[in-house]
GROMACS .gro file of C-alpha atoms in nm:
model
  478
    1MET     CA    1  14.942  15.752  16.542
    2SER     CA    2  14.760  15.448  16.586
    3PHE     CA    3  14.440  15.396  16.812
    4VAL     CA    4  14.638  15.093  16.954
    5SER     CA    5  14.955  15.249  17.037
    6PRO     CA    6  15.057  15.337  17.395
    7LEU     CA    7  15.131  15.725  17.290
    8PHE     CA    8  14.741  15.744  17.174
    9LEU     CA    9  14.540  15.571  17.442
   10TRP     CA   10  14.771  15.688  17.758
   11TYR     CA   11  14.878  16.027  17.617
   12PHE     CA   12  14.698  16.193  17.293
   13LEU     CA   13  14.334  16.065  17.410
   14PRO     CA   14  14.311  16.148  17.789
   15ALA     CA   15  14.468  16.518  17.674
   16ILE     CA   16  14.198  16.579  17.392
   17LEU     CA   17  13.908  16.429  17.619
   18ILE     CA   18  14.041  16.631  17.935
   19ALA     CA   19  14.071  16.963  17.731
   20VAL     CA   20  13.692  16.896  17.594
   21LEU     CA   21  13.555  16.846  17.943
   22VAL     CA   22  13.724  17.106  18.101
   23LEU     CA   23  13.747  17.408  17.898
   24PRO     CA   24  13.410  17.641  17.722
   25ARG     CA   25  13.205  17.442  17.527
   26SER     CA   26  13.271  17.683  17.237
   27TRP     CA   27  13.638  17.576  17.183
   28ARG     CA   28  13.538  17.195  17.119
   29ASN     CA   29  13.588  17.259  16.740
   30GLY     CA   30  13.880  17.398  16.762
   31ILE     CA   31  14.053  17.091  16.980
   32VAL     CA   32  13.895  16.859  16.745
   33ALA     CA   33  14.054  17.011  16.486
   34VAL     CA   34  14.393  17.143  16.612
   35GLY     CA   35  14.432  16.774  16.813
   36SER     CA   36  14.309  16.594  16.459
   37LEU     CA   37  14.564  16.745  16.277
   38LEU     CA   38  14.856  16.625  16.531
   39PHE     CA   39  14.751  16.325  16.536
   40TYR     CA   40  14.752  16.296  16.136
   41ALA     CA   41  15.100  16.460  16.147
   42THR     CA   42  15.247  16.195  16.372
   43GLY     CA   43  15.186  15.968  16.075
   44ALA     CA   44  15.163  16.131  15.768
   45GLY     CA   45  15.430  16.410  15.824
   46ALA     CA   46  15.451  16.622  15.527
   47PHE     CA   47  15.147  16.507  15.358
   48THR     CA   48  14.959  16.680  15.656
   49LEU     CA   49  15.039  16.990  15.385
   50LEU     CA   50  14.872  16.797  15.118
   51LEU     CA   51  14.544  16.748  15.304
   52LEU     CA   52  14.569  17.142  15.425
   53ALA     CA   53  14.603  17.205  15.053
   54CYS     CA   54  14.301  16.990  14.924
   55MET     CA   55  14.102  17.121  15.217
   56VAL     CA   56  14.189  17.473  15.172
   57VAL     CA   57  14.057  17.459  14.769
   58ASN     CA   58  13.716  17.271  14.908
   59PHE     CA   59  13.683  17.544  15.152
   60ALA     CA   60  13.697  17.805  14.935
   61ALA     CA   61  13.455  17.694  14.682
   62GLY     CA   62  13.218  17.600  14.946
   63PRO     CA   63  12.994  17.928  14.942
   64HIS     CA   64  13.016  17.958  14.529
   65LEU     CA   65  12.871  17.639  14.509
   66GLU     CA   66  12.488  17.702  14.680
   67PRO     CA   67  12.174  17.733  14.475
   68ASP     CA   68  12.159  18.122  14.464
   69PRO     CA   69  11.811  18.202  14.474
   70TRP     CA   70  11.917  18.606  14.359
   71GLY     CA   71  12.040  18.497  14.019
   72MET     CA   72  12.380  18.633  14.054
   73ARG     CA   73  12.542  18.267  13.993
   74SER     CA   74  12.420  18.132  13.673
   75GLN     CA   75  12.357  17.720  13.718
   76ALA     CA   76  12.614  17.642  13.468
   77GLN     CA   77  12.871  17.851  13.672
   78ARG     CA   78  12.828  17.649  14.003
   79ARG     CA   79  12.807  17.319  13.782
   80TRP     CA   80  13.191  17.430  13.611
   81LEU     CA   81  13.320  17.500  13.922
   82LEU     CA   82  13.171  17.168  14.097
   83ILE     CA   83  13.344  16.970  13.788
   84GLY     CA   84  13.665  17.154  13.858
   85VAL     CA   85  13.645  17.108  14.260
   86VAL     CA   86  13.558  16.765  14.216
   87ALA     CA   87  13.824  16.682  13.940
   88PHE     CA   88  14.080  16.851  14.182
   89ASP     CA   89  14.002  16.604  14.451
   90LEU     CA   90  13.988  16.341  14.231
   91SER     CA   91  14.349  16.444  14.033
   92ILE     CA   92  14.523  16.410  14.400
   93LEU     CA   93  14.381  16.061  14.517
   94LEU     CA   94  14.483  15.928  14.150
   95VAL     CA   95  14.821  16.088  14.168
   96TRP     CA   96  14.931  16.002  14.500
   97LYS     CA   97  14.726  15.629  14.505
   98TYR     CA   98  14.733  15.514  14.159
   99ALA     CA   99  15.037  15.698  13.923
  100GLY     CA  100  15.255  15.379  14.043
  101PHE     CA  101  14.988  15.114  13.917
  102ALA     CA  102  14.934  15.311  13.599
  103THR     CA  103  15.324  15.357  13.494
  104GLU     CA  104  15.341  14.934  13.609
  105GLN     CA  105  15.101  14.875  13.334
  106ILE     CA  106  15.259  15.130  13.078
  107ALA     CA  107  15.590  14.989  13.143
  108TRP     CA  108  15.476  14.645  13.110
  109PHE     CA  109  15.315  14.693  12.754
  110ALA     CA  110  15.633  14.933  12.687
  111GLN     CA  111  15.841  14.593  12.734
  112LEU     CA  112  15.682  14.429  12.461
  113PHE     CA  113  15.811  14.643  12.221
  114GLY     CA  114  16.159  14.700  12.358
  115GLY     CA  115  16.064  15.030  12.521
  116ASP     CA  116  16.166  15.148  12.870
  117VAL     CA  117  15.915  15.357  13.120
  118PRO     CA  118  16.045  15.425  13.459
  119ILE     CA  119  15.771  15.321  13.696
  120ALA     CA  120  15.652  15.620  13.959
  121GLU     CA  121  15.707  15.522  14.359
  122LEU     CA  122  15.506  15.772  14.572
  123ALA     CA  123  15.468  15.714  14.898
  124LEU     CA  124  15.116  15.682  14.994
  125PRO     CA  125  14.931  15.945  15.221
  126ILE     CA  126  14.718  15.810  15.511
  127GLY     CA  127  14.355  15.845  15.437
  128ILE     CA  128  14.404  15.973  15.140
  129SER     CA  129  14.044  15.778  14.998
  130PHE     CA  130  13.919  15.867  15.328
  131PHE     CA  131  13.966  16.280  15.288
  132THR     CA  132  13.910  16.255  14.933
  133PHE     CA  133  13.547  16.139  14.986
  134HIS     CA  134  13.462  16.339  15.230
  135HIS     CA  135  13.560  16.637  15.009
  136ILE     CA  136  13.387  16.503  14.729
  137SER     CA  137  13.059  16.454  14.953
  138TYR     CA  138  13.094  16.827  15.105
  139VAL     CA  139  13.117  17.025  14.778
  140VAL     CA  140  12.816  16.791  14.606
  141ASP     CA  141  12.608  16.822  14.870
  142ILE     CA  142  12.642  17.190  14.883
  143TYR     CA  143  12.568  17.199  14.538
  144ARG     CA  144  12.255  17.009  14.539
  145GLY     CA  145  12.098  17.246  14.825
  146GLU     CA  146  12.133  16.974  15.063
  147ARG     CA  147  12.325  17.201  15.365
  148PRO     CA  148  12.455  17.511  15.352
  149ALA     CA  149  12.832  17.583  15.298
  150LEU     CA  150  13.078  17.643  15.634
  151ARG     CA  151  13.173  17.932  15.670
  152ASN     CA  152  13.370  17.884  15.980
  153PRO     CA  153  13.734  17.720  15.852
  154VAL     CA  154  13.734  17.562  16.204
  155ALA     CA  155  13.432  17.399  16.184
  156PHE     CA  156  13.515  17.292  15.840
  157GLY     CA  157  13.883  17.172  15.970
  158THR     CA  158  13.670  16.982  16.258
  159TYR     CA  159  13.474  16.789  15.989
  160ILE     CA  160  13.760  16.670  15.746
  161SER     CA  161  14.001  16.619  15.983
  162MET     CA  162  13.838  16.479  16.305
  163PHE     CA  163  14.079  16.233  16.399
  164PRO     CA  164  13.831  15.926  16.517
  165GLN     CA  165  13.756  15.929  16.089
  166LEU     CA  166  14.021  16.038  15.954
  167ALA     CA  167  14.270  15.770  15.861
  168ALA     CA  168  13.969  15.484  15.796
  169GLY     CA  169  13.670  15.615  15.839
  170PRO     CA  170  13.340  15.575  15.880
  171ILE     CA  171  13.296  15.766  15.576
  172VAL     CA  172  13.078  16.106  15.682
  173ARG     CA  173  12.868  16.251  15.400
  174TYR     CA  174  12.831  16.606  15.493
  175HIS     CA  175  12.513  16.606  15.523
  176GLU     CA  176  12.526  16.377  15.802
  177ILE     CA  177  12.669  16.576  16.035
  178ALA     CA  178  12.649  16.940  15.899
  179ASP     CA  179  12.406  16.966  16.217
  180GLN     CA  180  12.631  16.822  16.448
  181LEU     CA  181  12.925  17.124  16.352
  182PRO     CA  182  12.746  17.413  16.564
  183GLN     CA  183  12.884  17.348  16.955
  184HIS     CA  184  12.570  17.328  17.115
  185ARG     CA  185  12.705  17.019  17.349
  186SER     CA  186  12.594  17.025  17.704
  187HIS     CA  187  12.598  16.643  17.864
  188ARG     CA  188  12.970  16.579  17.802
  189LEU     CA  189  13.011  16.352  18.090
  190ASP     CA  190  12.729  16.138  17.948
  191ASP     CA  191  12.912  16.167  17.587
  192ILE     CA  192  13.209  16.022  17.759
  193ALA     CA  193  13.025  15.746  17.953
  194ALA     CA  194  12.826  15.641  17.632
  195GLY     CA  195  13.106  15.639  17.441
  196PHE     CA  196  13.383  15.453  17.591
  197PRO     CA  197  13.228  15.142  17.618
  198ARG     CA  198  13.234  15.125  17.221
  199PHE     CA  199  13.604  15.258  17.196
  200ALA     CA  200  13.639  14.957  17.457
  201LEU     CA  201  13.458  14.693  17.225
  202GLY     CA  202  13.654  14.769  16.954
  203LEU     CA  203  13.988  14.762  17.141
  204CYS     CA  204  13.896  14.437  17.240
  205LYS     CA  205  13.836  14.337  16.888
  206LYS     CA  206  14.147  14.481  16.728
  207ALA     CA  207  14.392  14.375  17.016
  208VAL     CA  208  14.237  14.048  17.149
  209ILE     CA  209  14.132  13.884  16.820
  210ALA     CA  210  14.263  14.083  16.489
  211ASP     CA  211  14.604  14.120  16.593
  212SER     CA  212  14.627  13.730  16.753
  213LEU     CA  213  14.503  13.591  16.428
  214ALA     CA  214  14.758  13.787  16.186
  215PRO     CA  215  15.044  13.624  16.237
  216MET     CA  216  14.870  13.305  16.146
  217VAL     CA  217  14.690  13.454  15.836
  218ASP     CA  218  15.034  13.573  15.770
  219ALA     CA  219  15.202  13.273  15.736
  220CYS     CA  220  14.912  13.104  15.539
  221PHE     CA  221  14.965  13.384  15.262
  222SER     CA  222  15.282  13.372  15.267
  223THR     CA  223  15.309  12.940  15.166
  224PRO     CA  224  15.486  12.923  14.833
  225ALA     CA  225  15.216  12.853  14.565
  226ASP     CA  226  15.376  12.479  14.486
  227GLU     CA  227  15.359  12.420  14.830
  228MET     CA  228  14.998  12.541  14.923
  229THR     CA  229  14.746  12.271  15.027
  230PHE     CA  230  14.375  12.243  15.084
  231ALA     CA  231  14.401  12.291  15.476
  232ILE     CA  232  14.666  12.615  15.455
  233ALA     CA  233  14.422  12.737  15.177
  234TRP     CA  234  14.101  12.712  15.370
  235LEU     CA  235  14.271  12.830  15.695
  236GLY     CA  236  14.375  13.128  15.524
  237ALA     CA  237  14.092  13.242  15.359
  238ILE     CA  238  13.873  13.167  15.683
  239GLY     CA  239  14.152  13.297  15.932
  240TYR     CA  240  14.162  13.617  15.677
  241THR     CA  241  13.788  13.658  15.673
  242LEU     CA  242  13.809  13.699  16.040
  243GLN     CA  243  14.123  13.915  16.064
  244LEU     CA  244  13.967  14.165  15.839
  245TYR     CA  245  13.622  14.136  16.034
  246PHE     CA  246  13.763  14.245  16.387
  247ASP     CA  247  14.017  14.483  16.254
  248PHE     CA  248  13.766  14.656  16.039
  249SER     CA  249  13.449  14.638  16.239
  250GLY     CA  250  13.659  14.679  16.609
  251TYR     CA  251  13.806  15.047  16.400
  252SER     CA  252  13.465  15.146  16.366
  253ASP     CA  253  13.353  15.057  16.669
  254MET     CA  254  13.653  15.311  16.803
  255ALA     CA  255  13.619  15.564  16.571
  256ILE     CA  256  13.232  15.559  16.710
  257GLY     CA  257  13.304  15.572  17.008
  258LEU     CA  258  13.545  15.819  17.000
  259GLY     CA  259  13.355  16.074  16.809
  260ARG     CA  260  13.069  16.010  17.053
  261MET     CA  261  13.277  16.110  17.345
  262LEU     CA  262  13.374  16.444  17.161
  263GLY     CA  263  12.975  16.521  17.109
  264PHE     CA  264  12.953  16.354  16.777
  265ARG     CA  265  12.727  16.049  16.624
  266LEU     CA  266  12.895  15.924  16.339
  267PRO     CA  267  12.753  15.622  16.130
  268GLU     CA  268  12.752  15.321  16.177
  269ASN     CA  269  12.983  15.061  15.899
  270PHE     CA  270  12.874  14.749  16.034
  271ALA     CA  271  12.589  14.534  16.106
  272ARG     CA  272  12.633  14.180  16.157
  273PRO     CA  273  12.735  14.130  15.766
  274TYR     CA  274  12.848  13.749  15.797
  275SER     CA  275  12.459  13.681  15.890
  276SER     CA  276  12.383  13.800  15.553
  277VAL     CA  277  12.154  13.506  15.358
  278THR     CA  278  12.234  13.718  14.996
  279VAL     CA  279  12.545  13.911  14.873
  280THR     CA  280  12.299  14.216  14.794
  281GLU     CA  281  12.261  14.205  15.184
  282PHE     CA  282  12.677  14.154  15.240
  283TRP     CA  283  12.660  14.526  15.110
  284ARG     CA  284  12.417  14.660  15.309
  285ARG     CA  285  12.565  14.545  15.613
  286TRP     CA  286  12.940  14.560  15.550
  287HIS     CA  287  13.150  14.855  15.533
  288MET     CA  288  12.812  15.046  15.491
  289SER     CA  289  12.946  15.438  15.516
  290LEU     CA  290  13.139  15.320  15.184
  291SER     CA  291  12.818  15.173  15.013
  292ARG     CA  292  12.613  15.447  15.111
  293TRP     CA  293  12.915  15.692  14.983
  294PHE     CA  294  12.875  15.506  14.618
  295ARG     CA  295  12.489  15.504  14.641
  296ASP     CA  296  12.437  15.886  14.652
  297TYR     CA  297  12.713  16.042  14.446
  298VAL     CA  298  12.767  15.728  14.169
  299TYR     CA  299  12.471  15.470  14.210
  300ILE     CA  300  12.201  15.692  14.171
  301PRO     CA  301  12.350  15.986  13.957
  302LEU     CA  302  12.442  15.723  13.664
  303GLY     CA  303  12.047  15.661  13.719
  304GLY     CA  304  12.082  15.374  13.966
  305ASN     CA  305  11.815  15.117  13.910
  306ARG     CA  306  11.546  15.371  13.697
  307GLY     CA  307  11.644  15.245  13.361
  308SER     CA  308  11.599  14.924  13.212
  309ALA     CA  309  11.719  14.611  13.325
  310ALA     CA  310  12.083  14.678  13.173
  311LYS     CA  311  12.155  14.981  13.242
  312THR     CA  312  12.071  14.891  13.622
  313TYR     CA  313  12.367  14.584  13.576
  314ARG     CA  314  12.593  14.835  13.383
  315ASN     CA  315  12.544  15.124  13.738
  316LEU     CA  316  12.600  14.806  13.966
  317TRP     CA  317  12.875  14.702  13.732
  318ILE     CA  318  13.026  15.009  13.741
  319VAL     CA  319  13.002  15.096  14.147
  320PHE     CA  320  13.190  14.762  14.221
  321LEU     CA  321  13.463  14.816  13.965
  322LEU     CA  322  13.519  15.166  14.194
  323THR     CA  323  13.509  14.987  14.466
  324GLY     CA  324  13.707  14.728  14.415
  325PHE     CA  325  13.956  15.036  14.253
  326TRP     CA  326  13.912  15.273  14.567
  327HIS     CA  327  14.069  14.977  14.789
  328GLY     CA  328  14.363  14.971  14.643
  329ALA     CA  329  14.580  15.019  14.308
  330ALA     CA  330  14.596  14.614  14.204
  331TRP     CA  331  14.423  14.395  13.985
  332THR     CA  332  14.327  14.172  14.305
  333TYR     CA  333  14.109  14.487  14.444
  334VAL     CA  334  14.009  14.540  14.083
  335VAL     CA  335  13.843  14.139  14.025
  336TRP     CA  336  13.763  14.085  14.410
  337GLY     CA  337  13.524  14.445  14.303
  338LEU     CA  338  13.414  14.295  13.983
  339TYR     CA  339  13.310  13.932  14.119
  340HIS     CA  340  13.107  14.109  14.387
  341GLY     CA  341  12.960  14.345  14.100
  342VAL     CA  342  12.893  13.978  13.866
  343LEU     CA  343  12.768  13.819  14.185
  344LEU     CA  344  12.494  14.104  14.264
  345VAL     CA  345  12.389  14.182  13.883
  346VAL     CA  346  12.326  13.784  13.911
  347GLU     CA  347  12.124  13.854  14.225
  348ARG     CA  348  11.945  14.098  14.096
  349ALA     CA  349  11.856  13.934  13.749
  350THR     CA  350  11.745  13.632  13.929
  351GLY     CA  351  11.512  13.833  14.215
  352ARG     CA  352  11.695  13.670  14.465
  353ASP     CA  353  11.815  14.003  14.604
  354THR     CA  354  11.440  14.030  14.717
  355SER     CA  355  11.297  13.710  14.767
  356PRO     CA  356  11.199  13.610  15.090
  357ALA     CA  357  11.336  13.241  15.259
  358THR     CA  358  11.223  13.020  15.517
  359THR     CA  359  11.420  12.946  15.812
  360GLY     CA  360  11.546  12.656  15.680
  361ALA     CA  361  11.620  12.798  15.342
  362ARG     CA  362  11.770  13.087  15.524
  363VAL     CA  363  12.038  12.872  15.646
  364GLY     CA  364  12.164  12.774  15.356
  365ARG     CA  365  12.165  13.081  15.168
  366ARG     CA  366  12.326  13.205  15.434
  367ALA     CA  367  12.607  12.965  15.429
  368LEU     CA  368  12.696  13.022  15.086
  369THR     CA  369  12.664  13.383  15.101
  370LEU     CA  370  12.929  13.299  15.308
  371VAL     CA  371  13.140  13.084  15.107
  372LEU     CA  372  13.108  13.341  14.793
  373VAL     CA  373  13.213  13.604  15.037
  374VAL     CA  374  13.557  13.407  15.162
  375PHE     CA  375  13.638  13.323  14.847
  376GLY     CA  376  13.613  13.671  14.734
  377TRP     CA  377  13.877  13.784  15.067
  378VAL     CA  378  14.106  13.540  14.908
  379PHE     CA  379  14.164  13.793  14.640
  380PHE     CA  380  14.174  14.096  14.871
  381ARG     CA  381  14.431  13.959  15.055
  382SER     CA  382  14.661  13.782  14.800
  383PRO     CA  383  14.951  13.955  14.682
  384ASP     CA  384  14.897  13.907  14.308
  385LEU     CA  385  14.595  13.752  14.091
  386GLY     CA  386  14.862  13.399  14.010
  387TYR     CA  387  14.884  13.341  14.380
  388ALA     CA  388  14.492  13.432  14.399
  389PHE     CA  389  14.391  13.192  14.120
  390THR     CA  390  14.628  12.929  14.333
  391VAL     CA  391  14.490  12.951  14.647
  392VAL     CA  392  14.084  12.954  14.535
  393GLY     CA  393  14.177  12.632  14.232
  394THR     CA  394  14.332  12.447  14.604
  395MET     CA  395  14.045  12.526  14.805
  396LEU     CA  396  13.831  12.305  14.552
  397VAL     CA  397  14.018  12.008  14.520
  398PRO     CA  398  14.069  11.880  14.876
  399ASP     CA  399  14.357  11.729  14.998
  400PHE     CA  400  14.523  11.557  15.277
  401SER     CA  401  14.880  11.718  15.275
  402GLY     CA  402  14.783  11.936  15.611
  403LEU     CA  403  14.954  12.233  15.712
  404SER     CA  404  15.321  12.313  15.706
  405ASP     CA  405  15.564  12.333  15.956
  406VAL     CA  406  15.543  12.737  15.921
  407VAL     CA  407  15.153  12.731  15.943
  408ALA     CA  408  15.186  12.535  16.211
  409THR     CA  409  15.386  12.709  16.476
  410ALA     CA  410  15.208  12.963  16.347
  411LEU     CA  411  14.874  12.802  16.484
  412THR     CA  412  14.949  12.861  16.868
  413ASN     CA  413  14.732  12.721  17.089
  414GLN     CA  414  14.586  13.041  17.196
  415ARG     CA  415  14.497  13.129  16.847
  416LEU     CA  416  14.324  12.801  16.781
  417VAL     CA  417  14.114  12.929  17.098
  418LEU     CA  418  14.043  13.248  16.954
  419LEU     CA  419  13.983  13.147  16.606
  420LEU     CA  420  13.753  12.925  16.677
  421ALA     CA  421  13.601  13.168  16.940
  422ALA     CA  422  13.572  13.411  16.651
  423LEU     CA  423  13.382  13.175  16.446
  424ALA     CA  424  13.105  13.234  16.656
  425VAL     CA  425  13.053  13.585  16.457
  426PHE     CA  426  12.938  13.334  16.162
  427PHE     CA  427  12.627  13.188  16.360
  428LEU     CA  428  12.479  13.494  16.547
  429PRO     CA  429  12.141  13.615  16.421
  430ALA     CA  430  12.131  13.921  16.244
  431ARG     CA  431  11.956  14.139  16.544
  432PRO     CA  432  12.072  14.316  16.747
  433VAL     CA  433  12.417  14.450  16.627
  434THR     CA  434  12.681  14.461  16.885
  435GLY     CA  435  12.800  14.819  16.881
  436PRO     CA  436  12.503  15.056  16.913
  437MET     CA  437  12.291  14.828  17.215
  438LEU     CA  438  12.667  14.824  17.369
  439GLU     CA  439  12.611  15.199  17.361
  440SER     CA  440  12.284  15.300  17.408
  441ALA     CA  441  12.084  14.989  17.528
  442ARG     CA  442  11.980  14.968  17.896
  443THR     CA  443  11.906  14.628  17.866
  444THR     CA  444  12.015  14.334  18.145
  445PRO     CA  445  12.240  14.196  17.854
  446ALA     CA  446  12.397  14.487  17.759
  447THR     CA  447  12.463  14.673  18.088
  448VAL     CA  448  12.692  14.302  18.150
  449LEU     CA  449  12.907  14.363  17.830
  450ARG     CA  450  12.927  14.676  17.854
  451ILE     CA  451  13.084  14.621  18.242
  452GLY     CA  452  13.342  14.310  18.051
  453VAL     CA  453  13.409  14.502  17.737
  454MET     CA  454  13.593  14.841  18.020
  455THR     CA  455  13.725  14.591  18.268
  456VAL     CA  456  13.855  14.244  18.178
  457GLY     CA  457  13.840  14.315  17.815
  458ALA     CA  458  13.979  14.677  17.780
  459ILE     CA  459  14.213  14.591  18.061
  460TYR     CA  460  14.344  14.316  17.864
  461ALA     CA  461  14.374  14.464  17.556
  462ALA     CA  462  14.576  14.747  17.709
  463ILE     CA  463  14.788  14.526  17.842
  464LEU     CA  464  14.864  14.335  17.488
  465VAL     CA  465  14.969  14.732  17.351
  466ALA     CA  466  15.215  14.778  17.642
  467THR     CA  467  15.343  14.471  17.529
  468GLY     CA  468  15.380  14.582  17.164
  469THR     CA  469  15.153  14.271  17.038
  470PHE     CA  470  14.921  14.549  16.806
  471SER     CA  471  14.994  14.616  16.428
  472PRO     CA  472  14.850  14.865  16.209
  473PHE     CA  473  14.488  14.873  16.142
  474LEU     CA  474  14.441  14.696  15.796
  475TYR     CA  475  14.229  14.980  15.633
  476TYR     CA  476  14.535  15.247  15.656
  477GLN     CA  477  14.633  15.114  15.372
  478PHE     CA  478  14.330  15.227  15.202
   0.00000   0.00000   0.00000
């Protein structure tokens, strides 16, 4: 089930909100947990059993991972249990997400010597990368003593399966939400009033902008490599840069708004990333919940920046290699991750990641950062590395071939207008961030924006959804 489907908007969401609003406060977690599992089952089917199995293992391990002041469990016992549970979680992810990729590489190597190895073909469970990271956060935070284990399976099920963030984040670290799981919610109408404008903003981003740009972007990236032109390459790259941002930040706004309506404060995931003046800053503003997860559970445990410069660079490379691979089992994602790792290492080595910039220099540095990010998204979107390098090479060599008939047909007047309007995100200042401002600010601009997205924007987006002009969220595939 998608947030932009009639089933969700007109049946599931109203039913959940009415239940949370009118039933006793102590029922909230149960309503959210059961509703979330039903939400997941409509799209994942039998994979719901896989999610439940992972939940059982991690919930059962939680109390045994807590620091024991009485010495009943040794540090070594806790450590080995943590290693076992994390290994279990990662093995589920590796098998279901990466078995096909691994066997493809083995089969390719075997063919060099005349061998024949079958390729594993496994369907990818929706949201597996996200609920795996939630489980790992849960057991690690307990092991570190940051929060106690949950003894109530309903509260645990609420954290792991909460439908706003289950399929595509934000990635909510356990210590960020543990204090919200007790059901002390009293101002339910206030929460709904605060969360709905945020949800409406995300709905507009997704249905009005991202989905409108999708056919044009698809046409560009469906162009045969030998027919690629400078104009098609740049149109596709810029179009995808905008489509991905409005699609994923739109999902995040909807998730945060839904969470607020249910009484939860989910972490922010975007903060005007295309206003960044360095790639380092970009990663502090893009998919922030993923960056924080890798910082807390990979980068810092590896040593972070506490050792030599060489070790810091190694840690950055490892983190971004894993970041790329987390997004998908393909060499394009690996190269995309390494590309960003190289850029961050270069910025740190040259001091550019922390050096201040004058107003004039900020303009140039912001433009350079945006161009570097756009080139990176080509690898993220391309079907394979060969095609990605063709597009990048074409972007570097101007020609006057123009657009193909297929791309020109896809670039309708309506999409051209939306493309030009969406380009405004490249020029907006770094602050304020629209989502949080819309949710909590009481200024006149925030009030006008709230009224606009809840009336004109939400109604128009709902009409688009009703006519079937919506597509799955891009991050559902991860």
